[in-house]
Amino acid sequence: QAMADRYTYLPLVGIFLALVWEIAGLLDRRVAWRPAAAVGTALLLAAFASVAHAQVAFWRNSVAVYERALAVTTDNAYIESSLGSLLTNQGQFDQALPHLSNAARLDPSSAHTRIDLGRALDKQGNRKDALAAYDEAARLIRPDDARNYFYLGVSLAQAQQLEKALDNFNKAIALDPSYFAAHANAAIALMALGRADQA
């Protein structure tokens, strides 16, 4: 974050203006250099355009951005997890699993990664390993993390683990009584469990 290009855009405006004015002043004094300066400028702009064209390709979609981030970094648990989650959401479970597994290896304390890993495994039909990932996620969730209790509940509900799902929805609600989605999903789980009055 501290080295992101976008933070240099405004600070460099003054530097580039000073550079342009200095070169313009120099070319006013050395008229013979103008053709060479024009050719050099054209070549420089062509090089910048080529590099910009290559960089823009990395921004064509979120998968390309994350894949580029992985190509230029090492052991990046956040990017591995984000790419794995994105691929899971797109239904590309075979491609998602290696990234989620790497993320879980690199950051063993991430409950969210375990939830996504469980989702990908469950969607592949690997219910046993999915439930193991969910159990690990439940162990890792911070006691004040309503959001991950909710996400774990959703994943468990999709895996037909309704009692466990309901327990996680209730934990999310206890932490944040205004968590509408947790209330709604708890009601759906209760209906599925045949407890309409509570729902």
mmCIF file of C-alpha atoms in Angstrom:
data_model
loop_
_atom_site.group_PDB
_atom_site.id
_atom_site.type_symbol
_atom_site.label_atom_id
_atom_site.label_comp_id
_atom_site.label_asym_id
_atom_site.label_seq_id
_atom_site.Cartn_x
_atom_site.Cartn_y
_atom_site.Cartn_z
ATOM 1 C CA GLN A 1 0.000 0.000 0.000
ATOM 2 C CA ALA A 2 2.769 2.411 0.917
ATOM 3 C CA MET A 3 4.354 1.900 -2.536
ATOM 4 C CA ALA A 4 1.162 2.139 -4.632
ATOM 5 C CA ASP A 5 1.624 4.158 -7.842
ATOM 6 C CA ARG A 6 -1.560 6.145 -7.329
ATOM 7 C CA TYR A 7 -0.024 8.032 -4.411
ATOM 8 C CA THR A 8 2.606 9.548 -6.729
ATOM 9 C CA TYR A 9 0.247 11.089 -9.293
ATOM 10 C CA LEU A 10 -0.376 14.472 -7.663
ATOM 11 C CA PRO A 11 3.048 14.939 -6.015
ATOM 12 C CA LEU A 12 4.796 14.371 -9.348
ATOM 13 C CA VAL A 13 2.803 17.035 -11.242
ATOM 14 C CA GLY A 14 5.070 19.828 -10.020
ATOM 15 C CA ILE A 15 8.223 17.848 -10.732
ATOM 16 C CA PHE A 16 7.133 17.105 -14.302
ATOM 17 C CA LEU A 17 6.126 20.738 -14.907
ATOM 18 C CA ALA A 18 9.547 21.900 -13.700
ATOM 19 C CA LEU A 19 11.242 19.313 -15.927
ATOM 20 C CA VAL A 20 9.229 20.345 -19.008
ATOM 21 C CA TRP A 21 9.935 24.046 -18.435
ATOM 22 C CA GLU A 22 13.631 23.348 -17.940
ATOM 23 C CA ILE A 23 13.839 21.347 -21.170
ATOM 24 C CA ALA A 24 11.850 24.019 -23.048
ATOM 25 C CA GLY A 25 14.239 26.703 -21.790
ATOM 26 C CA LEU A 26 17.239 24.635 -22.805
ATOM 27 C CA LEU A 27 15.802 24.066 -26.313
ATOM 28 C CA ASP A 28 15.180 27.820 -26.692
ATOM 29 C CA ARG A 29 18.910 28.337 -26.183
ATOM 30 C CA ARG A 30 19.983 25.332 -28.312
ATOM 31 C CA VAL A 31 17.804 25.405 -31.413
ATOM 32 C CA ALA A 32 19.919 22.716 -33.137
ATOM 33 C CA TRP A 33 18.825 20.196 -30.494
ATOM 34 C CA ARG A 34 15.118 20.538 -31.284
ATOM 35 C CA PRO A 35 14.851 17.761 -33.936
ATOM 36 C CA ALA A 36 16.686 15.307 -31.680
ATOM 37 C CA ALA A 37 14.493 16.326 -28.734
ATOM 38 C CA ALA A 38 11.348 15.804 -30.839
ATOM 39 C CA VAL A 39 12.472 12.317 -31.904
ATOM 40 C CA GLY A 40 13.487 11.456 -28.328
ATOM 41 C CA THR A 41 10.141 12.659 -27.016
ATOM 42 C CA ALA A 42 8.250 10.603 -29.607
ATOM 43 C CA LEU A 43 10.257 7.488 -28.712
ATOM 44 C CA LEU A 44 9.706 8.080 -25.008
ATOM 45 C CA LEU A 45 5.956 8.493 -25.502
ATOM 46 C CA ALA A 46 5.847 5.335 -27.627
ATOM 47 C CA ALA A 47 7.657 3.410 -24.874
ATOM 48 C CA PHE A 48 5.282 4.773 -22.213
ATOM 49 C CA ALA A 49 2.262 3.911 -24.386
ATOM 50 C CA SER A 50 3.549 0.367 -24.859
ATOM 51 C CA VAL A 51 4.095 -0.123 -21.121
ATOM 52 C CA ALA A 52 0.677 1.403 -20.336
ATOM 53 C CA HIS A 53 -0.975 -0.915 -22.869
ATOM 54 C CA ALA A 54 0.648 -3.940 -21.201
ATOM 55 C CA GLN A 55 -0.365 -2.747 -17.718
ATOM 56 C CA VAL A 56 -3.987 -2.116 -18.721
ATOM 57 C CA ALA A 57 -4.289 -5.788 -19.690
ATOM 58 C CA PHE A 58 -3.762 -6.711 -16.031
ATOM 59 C CA TRP A 59 -6.864 -4.689 -15.121
ATOM 60 C CA ARG A 60 -9.337 -6.288 -17.546
ATOM 61 C CA ASN A 61 -11.109 -8.132 -14.702
ATOM 62 C CA SER A 62 -10.646 -9.046 -11.043
ATOM 63 C CA VAL A 63 -9.123 -12.466 -11.779
ATOM 64 C CA ALA A 64 -6.439 -10.846 -13.952
ATOM 65 C CA VAL A 65 -5.647 -8.305 -11.206
ATOM 66 C CA TYR A 66 -5.227 -11.014 -8.572
ATOM 67 C CA GLU A 67 -3.216 -13.269 -10.886
ATOM 68 C CA ARG A 68 -0.883 -10.362 -11.652
ATOM 69 C CA ALA A 69 -0.537 -9.616 -7.940
ATOM 70 C CA LEU A 70 0.462 -13.244 -7.319
ATOM 71 C CA ALA A 71 2.958 -13.095 -10.196
ATOM 72 C CA VAL A 72 4.800 -10.132 -8.685
ATOM 73 C CA THR A 73 4.647 -11.110 -4.988
ATOM 74 C CA THR A 74 5.467 -14.183 -2.964
ATOM 75 C CA ASP A 75 3.570 -15.828 -0.114
ATOM 76 C CA ASN A 76 0.656 -13.387 -0.295
ATOM 77 C CA ALA A 77 -2.125 -14.963 1.771
ATOM 78 C CA TYR A 78 -4.555 -12.102 1.207
ATOM 79 C CA ILE A 79 -4.327 -12.287 -2.603
ATOM 80 C CA GLU A 80 -4.439 -16.106 -2.605
ATOM 81 C CA SER A 81 -7.579 -16.000 -0.449
ATOM 82 C CA SER A 82 -9.211 -13.229 -2.496
ATOM 83 C CA LEU A 83 -8.554 -15.014 -5.795
ATOM 84 C CA GLY A 84 -9.776 -18.328 -4.376
ATOM 85 C CA SER A 85 -12.969 -16.696 -3.085
ATOM 86 C CA LEU A 86 -13.579 -14.980 -6.421
ATOM 87 C CA LEU A 87 -13.079 -18.210 -8.373
ATOM 88 C CA THR A 88 -15.407 -20.033 -5.959
ATOM 89 C CA ASN A 89 -18.072 -17.385 -6.533
ATOM 90 C CA GLN A 90 -17.638 -17.925 -10.284
ATOM 91 C CA GLY A 91 -18.066 -21.686 -9.896
ATOM 92 C CA GLN A 92 -14.436 -22.478 -10.800
ATOM 93 C CA PHE A 93 -13.811 -24.748 -7.835
ATOM 94 C CA ASP A 94 -10.874 -26.707 -9.283
ATOM 95 C CA GLN A 95 -8.995 -23.446 -9.870
ATOM 96 C CA ALA A 96 -10.064 -21.978 -6.498
ATOM 97 C CA LEU A 97 -8.908 -24.826 -4.246
ATOM 98 C CA PRO A 98 -5.125 -24.455 -4.740
ATOM 99 C CA HIS A 99 -5.341 -20.731 -3.960
ATOM 100 C CA LEU A 100 -7.490 -21.258 -0.876
ATOM 101 C CA SER A 101 -5.232 -24.073 0.323
ATOM 102 C CA ASN A 102 -2.180 -21.838 -0.112
ATOM 103 C CA ALA A 103 -3.928 -19.017 1.735
ATOM 104 C CA ALA A 104 -4.805 -21.351 4.625
ATOM 105 C CA ARG A 105 -1.194 -22.556 4.752
ATOM 106 C CA LEU A 106 0.220 -19.014 4.667
ATOM 107 C CA ASP A 107 -2.251 -17.617 7.210
ATOM 108 C CA PRO A 108 -3.487 -20.431 9.441
ATOM 109 C CA SER A 109 -5.399 -17.944 11.627
ATOM 110 C CA SER A 110 -7.802 -16.741 8.907
ATOM 111 C CA ALA A 111 -11.338 -17.915 9.610
ATOM 112 C CA HIS A 112 -12.621 -16.336 6.406
ATOM 113 C CA THR A 113 -10.184 -18.361 4.281
ATOM 114 C CA ARG A 114 -11.369 -21.580 5.969
ATOM 115 C CA ILE A 115 -14.992 -20.645 5.278
ATOM 116 C CA ASP A 116 -14.230 -20.097 1.581
ATOM 117 C CA LEU A 117 -12.181 -23.304 1.476
ATOM 118 C CA GLY A 118 -15.134 -25.190 2.959
ATOM 119 C CA ARG A 119 -17.479 -23.630 0.400
ATOM 120 C CA ALA A 120 -15.266 -24.661 -2.504
ATOM 121 C CA LEU A 121 -14.892 -28.204 -1.143
ATOM 122 C CA ASP A 122 -18.642 -28.482 -0.528
ATOM 123 C CA LYS A 123 -19.466 -27.289 -4.048
ATOM 124 C CA GLN A 124 -17.150 -29.994 -5.368
ATOM 125 C CA GLY A 125 -19.104 -32.568 -3.385
ATOM 126 C CA ASN A 126 -16.361 -33.122 -0.816
ATOM 127 C CA ARG A 127 -18.687 -32.719 2.200
ATOM 128 C CA LYS A 128 -16.356 -34.367 4.739
ATOM 129 C CA ASP A 129 -13.414 -32.024 4.094
ATOM 130 C CA ALA A 130 -15.783 -29.071 3.787
ATOM 131 C CA LEU A 131 -17.192 -29.740 7.267
ATOM 132 C CA ALA A 132 -13.653 -30.078 8.636
ATOM 133 C CA ALA A 133 -12.819 -26.668 7.140
ATOM 134 C CA TYR A 134 -15.981 -25.199 8.674
ATOM 135 C CA ASP A 135 -15.109 -26.669 12.073
ATOM 136 C CA GLU A 136 -11.664 -25.093 11.829
ATOM 137 C CA ALA A 137 -13.228 -21.774 10.822
ATOM 138 C CA ALA A 138 -15.543 -21.894 13.837
ATOM 139 C CA ARG A 139 -12.505 -22.399 16.075
ATOM 140 C CA LEU A 140 -10.676 -19.442 14.479
ATOM 141 C CA ILE A 141 -13.451 -16.830 14.415
ATOM 142 C CA ARG A 142 -12.761 -14.001 16.831
ATOM 143 C CA PRO A 143 -15.477 -13.723 19.512
ATOM 144 C CA ASP A 144 -16.451 -10.239 18.250
ATOM 145 C CA ASP A 145 -16.585 -11.070 14.519
ATOM 146 C CA ALA A 146 -20.286 -11.040 13.591
ATOM 147 C CA ARG A 147 -19.554 -10.989 9.874
ATOM 148 C CA ASN A 148 -17.618 -14.269 9.837
ATOM 149 C CA TYR A 149 -20.192 -15.955 12.098
ATOM 150 C CA PHE A 150 -22.770 -14.956 9.498
ATOM 151 C CA TYR A 151 -20.695 -16.210 6.540
ATOM 152 C CA LEU A 152 -20.007 -19.483 8.328
ATOM 153 C CA GLY A 153 -23.725 -19.828 9.000
ATOM 154 C CA VAL A 154 -24.557 -19.307 5.322
ATOM 155 C CA SER A 155 -21.970 -21.882 4.264
ATOM 156 C CA LEU A 156 -23.186 -24.415 6.834
ATOM 157 C CA ALA A 157 -26.798 -23.880 5.742
ATOM 158 C CA GLN A 158 -25.786 -24.573 2.144
ATOM 159 C CA ALA A 159 -24.115 -27.758 3.404
ATOM 160 C CA GLN A 160 -27.416 -28.727 5.112
ATOM 161 C CA GLN A 161 -25.880 -28.318 8.569
ATOM 162 C CA LEU A 162 -28.863 -26.287 9.743
ATOM 163 C CA GLU A 163 -28.397 -26.496 13.518
ATOM 164 C CA LYS A 164 -24.782 -25.378 13.247
ATOM 165 C CA ALA A 165 -25.813 -22.684 10.789
ATOM 166 C CA LEU A 166 -28.490 -21.430 13.157
ATOM 167 C CA ASP A 167 -25.988 -21.346 16.015
ATOM 168 C CA ASN A 168 -23.686 -19.107 13.948
ATOM 169 C CA PHE A 169 -26.520 -16.829 12.840
ATOM 170 C CA ASN A 170 -27.504 -16.438 16.497
ATOM 171 C CA LYS A 171 -23.916 -15.575 17.429
ATOM 172 C CA ALA A 172 -23.872 -12.905 14.724
ATOM 173 C CA ILE A 173 -27.212 -11.525 15.966
ATOM 174 C CA ALA A 174 -25.994 -11.471 19.576
ATOM 175 C CA LEU A 175 -23.011 -9.379 18.502
ATOM 176 C CA ASP A 176 -25.029 -7.133 16.172
ATOM 177 C CA PRO A 177 -28.789 -7.139 16.865
ATOM 178 C CA SER A 178 -29.388 -4.985 13.758
ATOM 179 C CA TYR A 179 -27.748 -7.547 11.423
ATOM 180 C CA PHE A 180 -30.726 -7.954 9.085
ATOM 181 C CA ALA A 181 -29.209 -10.698 6.921
ATOM 182 C CA ALA A 182 -28.388 -12.793 9.989
ATOM 183 C CA HIS A 183 -31.994 -12.483 11.237
ATOM 184 C CA ALA A 184 -33.376 -13.389 7.810
ATOM 185 C CA ASN A 185 -31.109 -16.422 7.428
ATOM 186 C CA ALA A 186 -31.824 -17.570 10.982
ATOM 187 C CA ALA A 187 -35.535 -17.458 10.152
ATOM 188 C CA ILE A 188 -34.986 -19.484 6.975
ATOM 189 C CA ALA A 189 -32.960 -22.078 8.928
ATOM 190 C CA LEU A 190 -35.668 -22.286 11.602
ATOM 191 C CA MET A 191 -38.358 -22.799 8.947
ATOM 192 C CA ALA A 192 -36.287 -25.577 7.381
ATOM 193 C CA LEU A 193 -35.962 -27.157 10.807
ATOM 194 C CA GLY A 194 -39.754 -27.059 11.249
ATOM 195 C CA ARG A 195 -39.722 -24.387 13.952
ATOM 196 C CA ALA A 196 -42.089 -21.912 12.301
ATOM 197 C CA ASP A 197 -43.101 -20.113 15.501
ATOM 198 C CA GLN A 198 -39.497 -19.234 16.301
ATOM 199 C CA ALA A 199 -38.897 -18.260 12.695
#
